[in-house]
Coordinates of C-alpha atoms in Angstrom, one line a residue:
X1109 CA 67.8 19.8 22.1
X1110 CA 64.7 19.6 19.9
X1111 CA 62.5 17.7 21.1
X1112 CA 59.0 17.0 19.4
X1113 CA 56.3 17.5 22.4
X1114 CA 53.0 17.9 19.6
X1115 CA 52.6 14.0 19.9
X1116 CA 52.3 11.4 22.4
X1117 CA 55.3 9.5 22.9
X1118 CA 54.0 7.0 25.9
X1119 CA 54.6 3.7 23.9
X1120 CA 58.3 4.8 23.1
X1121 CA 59.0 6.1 26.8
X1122 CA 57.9 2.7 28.5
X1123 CA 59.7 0.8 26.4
X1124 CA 62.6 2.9 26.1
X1125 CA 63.4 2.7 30.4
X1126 CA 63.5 -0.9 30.0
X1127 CA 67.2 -0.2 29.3
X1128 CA 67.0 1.4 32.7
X1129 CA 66.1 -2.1 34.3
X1130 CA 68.4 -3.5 32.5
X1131 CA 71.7 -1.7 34.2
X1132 CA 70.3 -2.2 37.3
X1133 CA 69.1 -5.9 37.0
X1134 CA 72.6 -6.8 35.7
X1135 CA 74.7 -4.4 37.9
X1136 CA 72.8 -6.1 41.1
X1137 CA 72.9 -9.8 39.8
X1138 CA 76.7 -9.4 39.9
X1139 CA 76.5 -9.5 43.5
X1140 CA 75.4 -13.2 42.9
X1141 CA 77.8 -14.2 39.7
X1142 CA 80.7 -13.0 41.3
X1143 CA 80.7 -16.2 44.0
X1144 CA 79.4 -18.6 41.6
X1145 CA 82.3 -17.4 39.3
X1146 CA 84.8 -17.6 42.3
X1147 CA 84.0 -21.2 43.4
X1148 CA 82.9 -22.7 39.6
X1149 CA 86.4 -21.2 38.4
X1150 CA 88.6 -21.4 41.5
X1151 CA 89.1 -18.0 41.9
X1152 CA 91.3 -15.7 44.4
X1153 CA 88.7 -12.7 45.7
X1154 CA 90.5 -10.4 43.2
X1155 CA 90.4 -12.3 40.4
X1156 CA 86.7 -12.7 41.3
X1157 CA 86.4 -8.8 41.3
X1158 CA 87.6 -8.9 38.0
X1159 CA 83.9 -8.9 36.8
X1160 CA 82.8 -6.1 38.3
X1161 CA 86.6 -4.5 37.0
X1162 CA 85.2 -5.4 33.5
X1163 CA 81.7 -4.4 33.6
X1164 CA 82.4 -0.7 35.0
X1165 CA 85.1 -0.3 32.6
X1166 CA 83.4 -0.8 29.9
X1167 CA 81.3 2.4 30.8
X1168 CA 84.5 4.0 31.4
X1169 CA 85.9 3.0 28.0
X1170 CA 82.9 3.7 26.2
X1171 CA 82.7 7.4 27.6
X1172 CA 86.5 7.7 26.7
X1173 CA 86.4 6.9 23.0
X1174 CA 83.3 9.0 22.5
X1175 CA 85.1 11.8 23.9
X1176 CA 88.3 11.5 22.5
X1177 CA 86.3 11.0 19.0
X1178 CA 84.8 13.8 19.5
X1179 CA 87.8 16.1 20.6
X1180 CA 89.3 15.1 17.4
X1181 CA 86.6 16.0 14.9
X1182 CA 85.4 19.1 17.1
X1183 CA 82.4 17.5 16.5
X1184 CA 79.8 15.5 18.8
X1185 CA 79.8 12.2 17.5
X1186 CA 76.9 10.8 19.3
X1187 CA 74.6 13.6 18.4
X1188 CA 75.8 13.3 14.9
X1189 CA 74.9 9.6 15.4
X1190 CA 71.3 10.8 16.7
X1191 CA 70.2 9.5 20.2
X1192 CA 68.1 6.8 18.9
X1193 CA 70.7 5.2 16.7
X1194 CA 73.1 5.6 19.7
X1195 CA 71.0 3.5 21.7
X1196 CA 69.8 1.4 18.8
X1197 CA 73.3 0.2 18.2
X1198 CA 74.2 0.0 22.5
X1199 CA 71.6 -2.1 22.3
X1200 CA 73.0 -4.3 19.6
X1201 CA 76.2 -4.2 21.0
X1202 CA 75.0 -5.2 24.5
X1203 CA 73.0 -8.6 22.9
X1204 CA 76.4 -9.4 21.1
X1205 CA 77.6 -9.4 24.6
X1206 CA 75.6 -11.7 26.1
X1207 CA 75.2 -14.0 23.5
X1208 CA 79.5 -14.1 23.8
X1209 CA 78.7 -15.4 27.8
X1210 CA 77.4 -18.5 26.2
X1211 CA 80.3 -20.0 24.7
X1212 CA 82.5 -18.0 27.0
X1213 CA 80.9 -20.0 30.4
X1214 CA 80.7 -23.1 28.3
X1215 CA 85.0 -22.8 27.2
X1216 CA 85.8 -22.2 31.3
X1217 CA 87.9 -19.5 30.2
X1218 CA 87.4 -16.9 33.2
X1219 CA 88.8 -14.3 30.4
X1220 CA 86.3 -14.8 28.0
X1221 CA 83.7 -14.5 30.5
X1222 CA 85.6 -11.0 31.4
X1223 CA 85.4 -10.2 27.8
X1224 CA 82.1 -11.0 27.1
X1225 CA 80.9 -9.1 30.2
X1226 CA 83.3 -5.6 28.8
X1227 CA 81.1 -5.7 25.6
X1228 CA 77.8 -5.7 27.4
X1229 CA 79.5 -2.6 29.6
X1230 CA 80.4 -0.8 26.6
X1231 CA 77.0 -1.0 24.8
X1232 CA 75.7 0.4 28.1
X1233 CA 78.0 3.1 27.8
X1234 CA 76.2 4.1 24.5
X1235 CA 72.7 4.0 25.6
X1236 CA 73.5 5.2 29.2
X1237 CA 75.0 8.3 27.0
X1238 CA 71.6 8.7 24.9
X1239 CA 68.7 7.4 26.8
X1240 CA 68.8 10.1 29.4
X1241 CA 68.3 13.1 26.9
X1242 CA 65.7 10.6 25.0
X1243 CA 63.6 10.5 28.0
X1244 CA 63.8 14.4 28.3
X1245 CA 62.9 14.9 24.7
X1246 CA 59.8 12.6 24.8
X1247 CA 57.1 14.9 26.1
X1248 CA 57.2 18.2 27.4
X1249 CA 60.1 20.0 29.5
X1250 CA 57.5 20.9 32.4
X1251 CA 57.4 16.7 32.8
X1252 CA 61.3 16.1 32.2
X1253 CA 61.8 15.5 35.4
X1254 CA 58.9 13.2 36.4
X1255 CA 60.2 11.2 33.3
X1256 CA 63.7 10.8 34.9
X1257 CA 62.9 9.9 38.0
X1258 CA 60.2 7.2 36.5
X1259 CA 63.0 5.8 34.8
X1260 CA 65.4 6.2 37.7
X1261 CA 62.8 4.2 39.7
X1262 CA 62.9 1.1 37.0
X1263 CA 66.3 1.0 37.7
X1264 CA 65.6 0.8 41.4
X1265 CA 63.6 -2.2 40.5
X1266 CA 65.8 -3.7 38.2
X1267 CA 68.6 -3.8 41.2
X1268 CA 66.1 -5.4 43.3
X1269 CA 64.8 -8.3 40.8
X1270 CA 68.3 -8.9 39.5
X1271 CA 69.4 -10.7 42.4
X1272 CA 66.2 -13.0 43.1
X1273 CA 65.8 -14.2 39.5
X1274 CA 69.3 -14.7 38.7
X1275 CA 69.8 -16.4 42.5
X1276 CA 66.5 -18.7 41.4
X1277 CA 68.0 -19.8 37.9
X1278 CA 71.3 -20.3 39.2
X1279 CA 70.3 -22.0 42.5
X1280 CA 66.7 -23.2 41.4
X1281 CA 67.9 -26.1 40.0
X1282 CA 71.0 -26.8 42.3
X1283 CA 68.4 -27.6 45.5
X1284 CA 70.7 -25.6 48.4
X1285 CA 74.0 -27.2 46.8
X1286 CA 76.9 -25.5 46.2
X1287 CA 77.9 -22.8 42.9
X1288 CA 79.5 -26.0 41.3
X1289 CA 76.6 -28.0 40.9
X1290 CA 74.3 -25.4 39.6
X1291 CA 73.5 -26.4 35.7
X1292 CA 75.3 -24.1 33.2
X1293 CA 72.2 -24.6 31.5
X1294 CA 70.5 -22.7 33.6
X1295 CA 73.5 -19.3 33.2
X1296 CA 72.9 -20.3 29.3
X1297 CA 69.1 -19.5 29.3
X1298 CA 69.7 -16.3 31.2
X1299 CA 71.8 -14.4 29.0
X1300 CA 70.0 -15.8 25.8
X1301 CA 67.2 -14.4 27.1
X1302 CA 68.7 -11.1 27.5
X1303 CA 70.2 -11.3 24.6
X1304 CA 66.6 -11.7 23.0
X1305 CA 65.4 -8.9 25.0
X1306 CA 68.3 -6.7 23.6
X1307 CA 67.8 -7.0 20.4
X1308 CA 63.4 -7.2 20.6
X1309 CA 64.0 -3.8 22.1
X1310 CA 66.6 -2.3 19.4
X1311 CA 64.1 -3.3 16.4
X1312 CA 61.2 -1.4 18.3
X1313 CA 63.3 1.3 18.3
X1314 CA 64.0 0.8 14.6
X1315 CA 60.4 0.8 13.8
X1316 CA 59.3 3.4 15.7
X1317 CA 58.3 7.0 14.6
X1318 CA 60.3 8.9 17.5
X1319 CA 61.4 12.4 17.5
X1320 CA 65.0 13.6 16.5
X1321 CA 66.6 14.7 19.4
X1322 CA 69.7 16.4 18.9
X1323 CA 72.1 19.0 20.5
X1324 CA 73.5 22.3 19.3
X1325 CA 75.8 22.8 22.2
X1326 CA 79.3 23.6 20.8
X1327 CA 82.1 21.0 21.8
X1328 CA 84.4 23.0 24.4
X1329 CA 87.9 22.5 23.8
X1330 CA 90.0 20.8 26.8
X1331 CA 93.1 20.0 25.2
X1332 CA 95.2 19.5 28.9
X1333 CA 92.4 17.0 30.2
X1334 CA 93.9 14.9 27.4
X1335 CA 96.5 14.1 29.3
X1336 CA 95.3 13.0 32.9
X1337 CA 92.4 11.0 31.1
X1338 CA 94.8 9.2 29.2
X1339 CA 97.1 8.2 32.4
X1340 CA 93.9 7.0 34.1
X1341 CA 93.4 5.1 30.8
X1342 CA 97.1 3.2 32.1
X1343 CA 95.8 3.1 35.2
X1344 CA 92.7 1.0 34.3
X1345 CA 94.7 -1.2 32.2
X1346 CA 97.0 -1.9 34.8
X1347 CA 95.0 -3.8 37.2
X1348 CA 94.0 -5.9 34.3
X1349 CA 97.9 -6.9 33.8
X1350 CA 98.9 -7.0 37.1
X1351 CA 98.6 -11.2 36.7
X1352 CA 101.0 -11.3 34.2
X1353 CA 103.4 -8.3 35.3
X1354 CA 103.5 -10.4 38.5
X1355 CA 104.5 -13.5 37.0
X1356 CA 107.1 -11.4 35.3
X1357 CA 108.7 -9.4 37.5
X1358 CA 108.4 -11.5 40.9
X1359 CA 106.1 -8.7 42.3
X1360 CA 102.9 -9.3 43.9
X1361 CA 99.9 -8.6 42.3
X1362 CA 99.2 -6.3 44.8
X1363 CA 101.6 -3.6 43.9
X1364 CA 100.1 -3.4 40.6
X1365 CA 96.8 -2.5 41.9
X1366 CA 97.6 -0.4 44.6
X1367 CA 99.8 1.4 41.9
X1368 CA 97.0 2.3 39.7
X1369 CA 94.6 3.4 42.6
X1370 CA 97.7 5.4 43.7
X1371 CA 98.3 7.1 39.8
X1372 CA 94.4 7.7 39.3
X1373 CA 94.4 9.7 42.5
X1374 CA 97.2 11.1 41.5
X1375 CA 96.2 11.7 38.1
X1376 CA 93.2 13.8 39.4
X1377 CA 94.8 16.1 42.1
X1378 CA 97.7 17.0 39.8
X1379 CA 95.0 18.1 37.4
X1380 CA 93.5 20.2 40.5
X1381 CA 96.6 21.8 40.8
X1382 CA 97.6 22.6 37.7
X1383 CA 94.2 24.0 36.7
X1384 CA 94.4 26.5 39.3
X1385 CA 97.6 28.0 38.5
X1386 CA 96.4 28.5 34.7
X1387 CA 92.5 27.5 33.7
X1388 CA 93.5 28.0 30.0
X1389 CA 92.9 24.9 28.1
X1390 CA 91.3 22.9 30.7
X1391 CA 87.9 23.2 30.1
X1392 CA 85.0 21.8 33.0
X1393 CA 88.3 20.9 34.7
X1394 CA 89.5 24.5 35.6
X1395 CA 87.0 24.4 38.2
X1396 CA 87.9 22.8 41.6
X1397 CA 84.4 21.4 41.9
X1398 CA 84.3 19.4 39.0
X1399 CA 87.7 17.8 39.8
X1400 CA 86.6 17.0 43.7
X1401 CA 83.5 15.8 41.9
X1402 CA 85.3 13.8 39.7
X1403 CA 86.7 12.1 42.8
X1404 CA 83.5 11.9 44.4
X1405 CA 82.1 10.4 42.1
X1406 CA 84.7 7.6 41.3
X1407 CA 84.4 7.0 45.5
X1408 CA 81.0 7.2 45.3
X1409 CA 80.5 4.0 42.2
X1410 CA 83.2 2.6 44.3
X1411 CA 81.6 2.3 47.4
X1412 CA 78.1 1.3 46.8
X1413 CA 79.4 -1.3 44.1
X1414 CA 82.5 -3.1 46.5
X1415 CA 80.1 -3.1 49.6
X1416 CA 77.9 -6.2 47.3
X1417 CA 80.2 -7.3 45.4
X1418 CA 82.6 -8.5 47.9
X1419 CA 79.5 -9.9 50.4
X1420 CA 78.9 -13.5 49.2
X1421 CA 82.8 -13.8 50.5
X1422 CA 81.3 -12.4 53.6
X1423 CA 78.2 -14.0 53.8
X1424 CA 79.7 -18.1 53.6
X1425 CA 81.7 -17.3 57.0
X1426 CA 81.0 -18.8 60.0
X1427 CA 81.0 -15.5 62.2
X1428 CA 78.5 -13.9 59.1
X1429 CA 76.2 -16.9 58.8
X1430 CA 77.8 -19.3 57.3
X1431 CA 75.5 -18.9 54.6
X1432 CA 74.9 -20.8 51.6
X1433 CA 76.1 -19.6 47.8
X1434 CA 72.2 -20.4 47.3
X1435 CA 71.2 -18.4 49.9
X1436 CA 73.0 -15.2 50.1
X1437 CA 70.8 -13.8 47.8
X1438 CA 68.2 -11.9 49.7
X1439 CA 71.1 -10.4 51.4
X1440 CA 72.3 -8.7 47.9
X1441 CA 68.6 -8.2 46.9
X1442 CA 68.4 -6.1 50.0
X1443 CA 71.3 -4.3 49.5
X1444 CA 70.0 -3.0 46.2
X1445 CA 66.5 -2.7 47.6
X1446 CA 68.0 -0.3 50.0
X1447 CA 69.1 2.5 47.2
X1448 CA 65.2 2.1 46.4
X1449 CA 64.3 2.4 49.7
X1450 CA 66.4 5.8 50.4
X1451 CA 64.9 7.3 46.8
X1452 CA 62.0 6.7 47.2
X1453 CA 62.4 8.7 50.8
X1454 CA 64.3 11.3 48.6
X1455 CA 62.1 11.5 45.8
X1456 CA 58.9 12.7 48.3
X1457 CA 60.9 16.5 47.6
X1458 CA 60.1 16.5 44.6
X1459 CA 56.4 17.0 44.6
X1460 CA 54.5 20.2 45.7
X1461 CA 52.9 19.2 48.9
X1462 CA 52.2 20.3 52.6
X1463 CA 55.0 20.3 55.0
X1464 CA 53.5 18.2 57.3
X1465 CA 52.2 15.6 54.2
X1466 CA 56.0 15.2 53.1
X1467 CA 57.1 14.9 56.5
X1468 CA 54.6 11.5 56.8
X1469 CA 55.4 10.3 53.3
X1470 CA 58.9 10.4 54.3
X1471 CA 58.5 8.6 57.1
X1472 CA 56.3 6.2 55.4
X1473 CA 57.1 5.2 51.6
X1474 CA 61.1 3.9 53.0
X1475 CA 58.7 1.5 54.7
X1476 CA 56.2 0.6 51.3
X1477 CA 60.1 0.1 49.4
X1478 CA 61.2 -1.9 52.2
X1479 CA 57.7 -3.8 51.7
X1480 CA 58.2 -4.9 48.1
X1481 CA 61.6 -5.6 49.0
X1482 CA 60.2 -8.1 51.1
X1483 CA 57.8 -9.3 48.6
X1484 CA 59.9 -10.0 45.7
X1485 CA 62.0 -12.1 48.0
X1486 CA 59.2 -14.2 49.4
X1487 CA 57.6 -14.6 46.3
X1488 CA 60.7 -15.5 44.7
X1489 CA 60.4 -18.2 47.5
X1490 CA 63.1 -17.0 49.9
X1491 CA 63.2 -16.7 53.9
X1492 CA 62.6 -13.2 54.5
X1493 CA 61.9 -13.5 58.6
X1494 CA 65.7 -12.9 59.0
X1495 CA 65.5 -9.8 57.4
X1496 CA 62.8 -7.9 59.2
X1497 CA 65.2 -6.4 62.3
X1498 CA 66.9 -4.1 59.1
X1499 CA 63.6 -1.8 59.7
X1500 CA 66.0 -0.8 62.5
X1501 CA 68.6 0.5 59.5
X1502 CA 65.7 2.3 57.8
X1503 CA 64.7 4.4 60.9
X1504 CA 68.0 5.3 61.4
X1505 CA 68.0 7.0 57.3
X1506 CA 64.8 8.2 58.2
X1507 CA 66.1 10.9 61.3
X1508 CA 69.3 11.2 58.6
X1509 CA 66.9 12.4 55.5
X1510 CA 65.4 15.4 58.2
X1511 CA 68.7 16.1 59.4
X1512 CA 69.6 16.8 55.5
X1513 CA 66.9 19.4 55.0
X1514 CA 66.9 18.2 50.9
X1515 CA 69.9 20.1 51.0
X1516 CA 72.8 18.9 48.5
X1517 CA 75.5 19.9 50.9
X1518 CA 73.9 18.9 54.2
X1519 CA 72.5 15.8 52.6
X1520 CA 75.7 14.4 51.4
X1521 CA 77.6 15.9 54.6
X1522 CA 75.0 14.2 56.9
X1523 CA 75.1 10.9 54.4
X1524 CA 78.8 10.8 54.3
X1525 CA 78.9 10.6 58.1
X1526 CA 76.3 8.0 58.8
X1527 CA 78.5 5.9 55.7
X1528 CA 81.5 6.0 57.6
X1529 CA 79.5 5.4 61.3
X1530 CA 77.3 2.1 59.3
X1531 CA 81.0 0.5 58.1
X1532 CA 82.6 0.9 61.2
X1533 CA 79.9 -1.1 63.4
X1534 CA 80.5 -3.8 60.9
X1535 CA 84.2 -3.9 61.1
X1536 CA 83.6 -3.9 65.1
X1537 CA 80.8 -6.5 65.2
X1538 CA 80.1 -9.7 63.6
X1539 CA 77.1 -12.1 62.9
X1540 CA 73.8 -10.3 61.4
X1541 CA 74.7 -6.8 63.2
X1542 CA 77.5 -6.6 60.9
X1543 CA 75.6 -7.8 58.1
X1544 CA 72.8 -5.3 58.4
X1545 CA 75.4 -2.5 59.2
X1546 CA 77.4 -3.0 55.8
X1547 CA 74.2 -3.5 53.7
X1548 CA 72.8 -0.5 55.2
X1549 CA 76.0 0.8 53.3
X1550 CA 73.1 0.8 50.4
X1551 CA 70.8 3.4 52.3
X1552 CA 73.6 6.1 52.5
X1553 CA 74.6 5.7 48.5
X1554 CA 70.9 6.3 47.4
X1555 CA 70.4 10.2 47.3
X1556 CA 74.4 10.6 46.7
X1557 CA 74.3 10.8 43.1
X1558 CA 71.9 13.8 43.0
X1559 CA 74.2 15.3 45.3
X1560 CA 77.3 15.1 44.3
X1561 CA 76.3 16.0 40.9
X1562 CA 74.7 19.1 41.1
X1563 CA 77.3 20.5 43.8
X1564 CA 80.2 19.6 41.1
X1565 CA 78.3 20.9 38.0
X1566 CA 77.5 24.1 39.8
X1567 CA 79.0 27.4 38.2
X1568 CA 80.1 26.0 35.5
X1569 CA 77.9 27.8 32.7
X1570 CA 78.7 26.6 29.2
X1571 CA 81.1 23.6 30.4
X1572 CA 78.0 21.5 31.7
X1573 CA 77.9 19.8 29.7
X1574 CA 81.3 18.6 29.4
X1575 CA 81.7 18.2 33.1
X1576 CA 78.6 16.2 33.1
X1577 CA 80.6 13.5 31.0
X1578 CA 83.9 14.0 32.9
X1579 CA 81.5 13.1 35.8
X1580 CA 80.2 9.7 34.1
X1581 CA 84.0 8.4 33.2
X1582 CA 84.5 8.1 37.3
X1583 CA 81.5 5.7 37.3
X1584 CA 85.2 3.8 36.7
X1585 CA 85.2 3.7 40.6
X1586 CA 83.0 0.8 40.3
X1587 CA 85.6 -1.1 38.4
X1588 CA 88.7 0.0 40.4
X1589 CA 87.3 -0.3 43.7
X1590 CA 86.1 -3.5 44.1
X1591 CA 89.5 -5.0 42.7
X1592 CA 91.3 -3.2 45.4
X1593 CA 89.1 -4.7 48.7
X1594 CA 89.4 -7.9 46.7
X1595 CA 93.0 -8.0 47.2
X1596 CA 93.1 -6.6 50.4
X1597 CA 90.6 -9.5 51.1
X1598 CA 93.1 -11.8 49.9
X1599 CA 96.3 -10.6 52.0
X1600 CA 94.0 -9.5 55.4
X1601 CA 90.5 -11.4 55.1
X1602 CA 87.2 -10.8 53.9
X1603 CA 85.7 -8.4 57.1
X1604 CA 89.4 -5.9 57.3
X1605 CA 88.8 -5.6 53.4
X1606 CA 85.9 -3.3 54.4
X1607 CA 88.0 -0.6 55.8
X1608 CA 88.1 0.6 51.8
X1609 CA 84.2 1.9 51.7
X1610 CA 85.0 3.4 55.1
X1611 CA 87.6 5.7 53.6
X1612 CA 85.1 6.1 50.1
X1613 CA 82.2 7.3 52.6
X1614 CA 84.7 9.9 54.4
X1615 CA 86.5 11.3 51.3
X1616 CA 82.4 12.0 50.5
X1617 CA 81.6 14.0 53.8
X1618 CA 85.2 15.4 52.9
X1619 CA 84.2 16.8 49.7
X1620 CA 80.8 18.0 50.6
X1621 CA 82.1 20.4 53.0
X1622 CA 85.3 21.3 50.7
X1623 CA 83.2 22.1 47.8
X1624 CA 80.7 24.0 49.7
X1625 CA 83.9 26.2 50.5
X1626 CA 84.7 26.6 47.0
X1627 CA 81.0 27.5 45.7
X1628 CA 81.2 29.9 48.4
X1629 CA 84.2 31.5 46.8
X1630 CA 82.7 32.1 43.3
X1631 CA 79.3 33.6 44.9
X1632 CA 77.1 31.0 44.8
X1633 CA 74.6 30.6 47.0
X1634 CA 74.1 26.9 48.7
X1635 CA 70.7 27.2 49.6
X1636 CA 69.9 27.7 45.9
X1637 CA 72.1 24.8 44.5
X1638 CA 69.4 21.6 43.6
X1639 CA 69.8 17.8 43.2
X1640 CA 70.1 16.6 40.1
X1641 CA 68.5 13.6 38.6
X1642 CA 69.0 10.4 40.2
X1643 CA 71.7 7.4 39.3

C-alpha cells in the first residue's frame, strides 16, 4: 500500500466514512422495512426475510465475482481498478439501486423491491472492499487505527439513526396507523434522497485530489476453494427458488432452505477436512482457523442480523406488547444502539491510560452510548420511559467486558456464553423481559467481529490477505440466517423461531475455545493474538 501521508487529507476522510453511515443506517432501517413490507405486501415471515436474504447477498455476490475475477487474471482487479474508482463506482452502483426502489414500491412487485435492494448490496460490496484500506492510506500508519475505529463509530451511529428516521418518514405521516396507510410518498423521498446522497458523494470523490492507494501483495493461488465457494454459490441461490421449486415439486418451501443451510455447512467442513489431509492448493483455507472462522463469521452476521430483523413480528404480539408497526421502532433503534454501546466499552482498550482510568471509562461510556441512544429516540419524538430498565442489560455486559480481560479468546468465549444465557431467558419469558433479553442479543455481537477476526487470520503469514476476503463472503450469514428463523417462524411461531441465534451464539463460544486449541498447536501464543478492527 502506498499511501501519500506528506498532505492533509481531513476533507477526504470525513466525507469518505459517510459510506460507513450509510451500511449501518440502511442495515438497521431494515429492521423497520421488513414489517411494513410484510403487511403492505401480504407477506409470509420468510418471504419477508427475503430483504435481508437480498441485501447480505449482494455483499456476498459482490466479494465472489471480484474474487473469482481475480483468480482468473492472477491479477487484483480492484487494485487495478484503484480504491477510489472502486468506491467511486459502489457508489454509483448503490444510487442506481435506490433510485430502482422507486418504481419498484410504486409496481407492488415484492421482486423488484428484492432486486432493487441486491444492487444497493452489491455496490456496498465494492466500497466496503476499498474504503477500509482508503481510510488507512489517508494519513499516517501511527493513526490507522484511530481512523478505523472513527469510522467504525459512524457506522455505530448510522445503525442507531437508521431506525428513528426511517420509523418517522414511514410512520410520521401515518399518525399510529398501521404499515398500510403510511404514504408511499413518504418510502419515495427516502431513497431519492439517498440516492442524491450517493451520487453527491461519488462526484466529491471524482474531484478530489486523493492519494493512489494501491497493493503489491501477490494474488495467492487457491484453486480447490473454487469449488466449495461455488456450491455455497447454489446454496444462496437456492433459498431464492425455493418458491418456485415448491410449487413444482409439491415440497415445502421449507426443505429448500433447510437444504441450503444444510449444503453451506457442509460445504465448509468438507473443505476443513480435506485441507488437512493435503494443504496444497488451498490457500488461507489450509488452515483450520480460517475455515472455523469462516463459520464464525457467517453465525456471527447471522445472529446479530435475524435477532432485528425478525422483531417487529415479535414486537405486534400480545404477550410482547402488542406493539404498534409505528411504534416498534425504538425497540430496533436500541438494538443497534446496543453494538454502539458494547464498542464504545471495547474501544476504551485502545488508548494508553491508567488501569484504574479504563476500569471507570469502562464502566461509564456503555452508559454515555446508552445516553444518546436515548436521545435520538426522544428527540425523534418517541417514548423512551419504557426503555430505561435495559440499563439492567448494560450492567450485566459491563462485569462480561472484565471477565474478558481484552482478550480475543476470553472475550468471545465469555460473549459466546452470555449470547446463548440472553436468548434463552427470552425463549423462557415473555412481555418486556423477553424483549430486553433478545435485544440485549445486540450487546454480545458488538466486540465479536474484532474477535473472531484476528483469532481466524492468526498464523497465516502471506495468506492474510486472502483469508481476510474469504472472511467477508460469510457476512452471507446475514442473508441466510434470517430466511431460516423466518420459516421456522412460519411452521412454529414467532418467539420458538429464536432458538436459531441460540445455536449461532454457542457454535461462537464453540469456536473460540476450538481455535484457541489449534493456535496452540502451531505455537502461537494467545496472550499475544490482538483484536482487529471493528465491523
Amino acid at each position: 500500500m502506498q499511501p501519500n501521508n506528506s498532505k492533509s487529507y481531513g476533507s477526504a476522510l470525513y466525507t469518505l466514512i459517510t459510506v460507513f453511515f450509510f451500511w449501518g443506517f440502511l442495515a438497521a432501517s431494515n429492521g423497520i422495512f421488513i414489517p411494513f413490507c410484510k403487511t403492505h405486501f401480504n407477506l409470509t415471515q420468510f418471504e419477508s426475510q427475503l430483504i435481508d436474504f437480498t441485501f447480505y447477498g449482494g455483499y456476498f455476490i459482490g466479494s465472489l465475482i471480484l474474487y473469482f475475477a481475480s483468480q482468473a487474471s492472477r491479477v487484483d482487479i480492484l487494485n487495478k481498478l484503484g480504491y477510489k474508482n472502486g468506491i467511486i463506482l459502489g457508489l454509483i452502483i448503490s444510487a442506481v439501486g435506490a433510485l430502482g426502489m422507486v418504481p419498484a414500491i410504486g409496481s407492488g412487485a415484492f421482486g423488484f423491491i428484492l432486486a432493487a435492494f441486491f444492487v444497493i448490496a452489491v455496490g456496498f460490496s465494492l466500497q466496503q472492499t476499498a474504503a477500509n484500506p482508503f481510510v488507512i492510506a489517508l494519513g499516517s500508519a501511527e493513526t490507522a487505527a484511530s481512523r478505523l475505529n472513527f469510522a467504525g463509530a459512524v457506522n455505530n451511529f448510522g445503525g442507531l439513526m437508521g431506525p428513528v428516521i426511517v420509523g418517522v418518514l414511514l410512520f410520521g405521516t401515518a399518525k399510529g396507523a398501521n404499515a398500510a396507510k403510511v404514504e408511499i410518498s413518504s418510502v419515495n423521498n427516502l431513497y431519492y434522497a439517498l440516492a442524491g446522497l450517493f451520487v453527491a458523494v461519488a462526484v466529491f470523490f471524482w474531484f478530489s485530489n486523493l492519494p493512489k492507494v494501491t497493493s503489491d501483495e501477490k494474488i495467492e493461488p487457491s484453486n480447490k476453494a473454487n469449488l466449495p465457494l461455488f456450491i455455497i454459490f447454489i446454496a444462496f441461490g437456492l433459498i431464492l427458488a425455493a418458491n418456485p421449486l415448491s410449487n413444482a415439486t409439491g415440497l415445502s418451501q421449507a426443505y429448500f432452505v433447510y437444504a441450503s443451510l444444510a449444503i453451506i455447512l457442509c460445504s465448509l467442513i468438507g473443505s476443513l477436512l480435506s485441507a488437512q489431509k493435503n494443504g496444497q492448493g488451498w490457500g488461507a483455507m489450509q488452515y483450520p482457523q480460517l475455515i472455523y472462522g469462516m463459520l464464525a463469521i457467517f453465525m456471527y452476521v447471522g445472529a446479530e442480523v435475524t435477532i432485528q430483523s425478525n422483531m417487529g413480528a415479535l414486537l405486534v404480539l400480545p404477550e410482547f406488547g402488542g406493539w404498534k408497526e409505528s411504534d416498534i421502532a425504538p425497540f430496533i433503534s436500541l438494538y443497534w444502539g446496543s453494538l454502539m454501546i458494547g464498542r464504545w466499552a471495547g474501544a476504551v482498550g485502545a488508548f494508553n491510560l491508567k488501569t484504574t482510568t479504563k476500569y471507570v471509562l469502562t464502566i461509564i461510556m456503555p452508559f454515555v452510548a446508552f445516553g444518546v441512544v436515548l436521545l435520538a429516540n426522544y428527540i425523534s419524538g418517541a417514548a423512551i420511559n419504557h426503555l430505561l430498565p435495559y440499563a439492567v442489560c448494560i450492567v450485566v455486559m459491563i462485569i462480561a467486558f472484565f471477565l474478558g480481560k481484552q482478550k480475543p479468546a476470553r472475550t468471545l468465549t465469555v460473549f459466546g456464553l452470555l449470547g446463548v444465557g440472553f436468548m434463552v431467558l427470552g425463549l423462557l419469558t415473555t412481555g418486556i423481559v423477553a424483549v430486553y433479553a433478545f435485544i440485549s442479543g445486540g450487546l454480545c455481537c458488538s466486540i465479536m467481529w474484532p474477535s473472531i477476526f484476528a483469532l481466524s487470520v492468526t498464523g497465516l503469514g502471506k495468506y492474510t490477505s486472502q483469508g481476510s476476503a474469504f472472511l467477508i463472503m460469510m457476512i452471507l450469514g446475514g442473508s441466510i440466517i434470517p430466511p431460516v428463523q423466518g420459516i421456522l417462524a412460519d411452521s412454529a411461531g414467532i418467539h420458538l423461531s429464536y432458538i436459531i441465534p441460540v445455536i449461532g451464539f454457542a457454535y461462537l463460544a464453540f469456536f473460540a475455545w476450538k481455535v484457541s486449541g489449534e493456535l496452540r498447536k502451531q505455537g502461537i501464543d494467545l496472550d499475544h493474538v490482538e483484536a482487529a478492527g471493528g465491523h
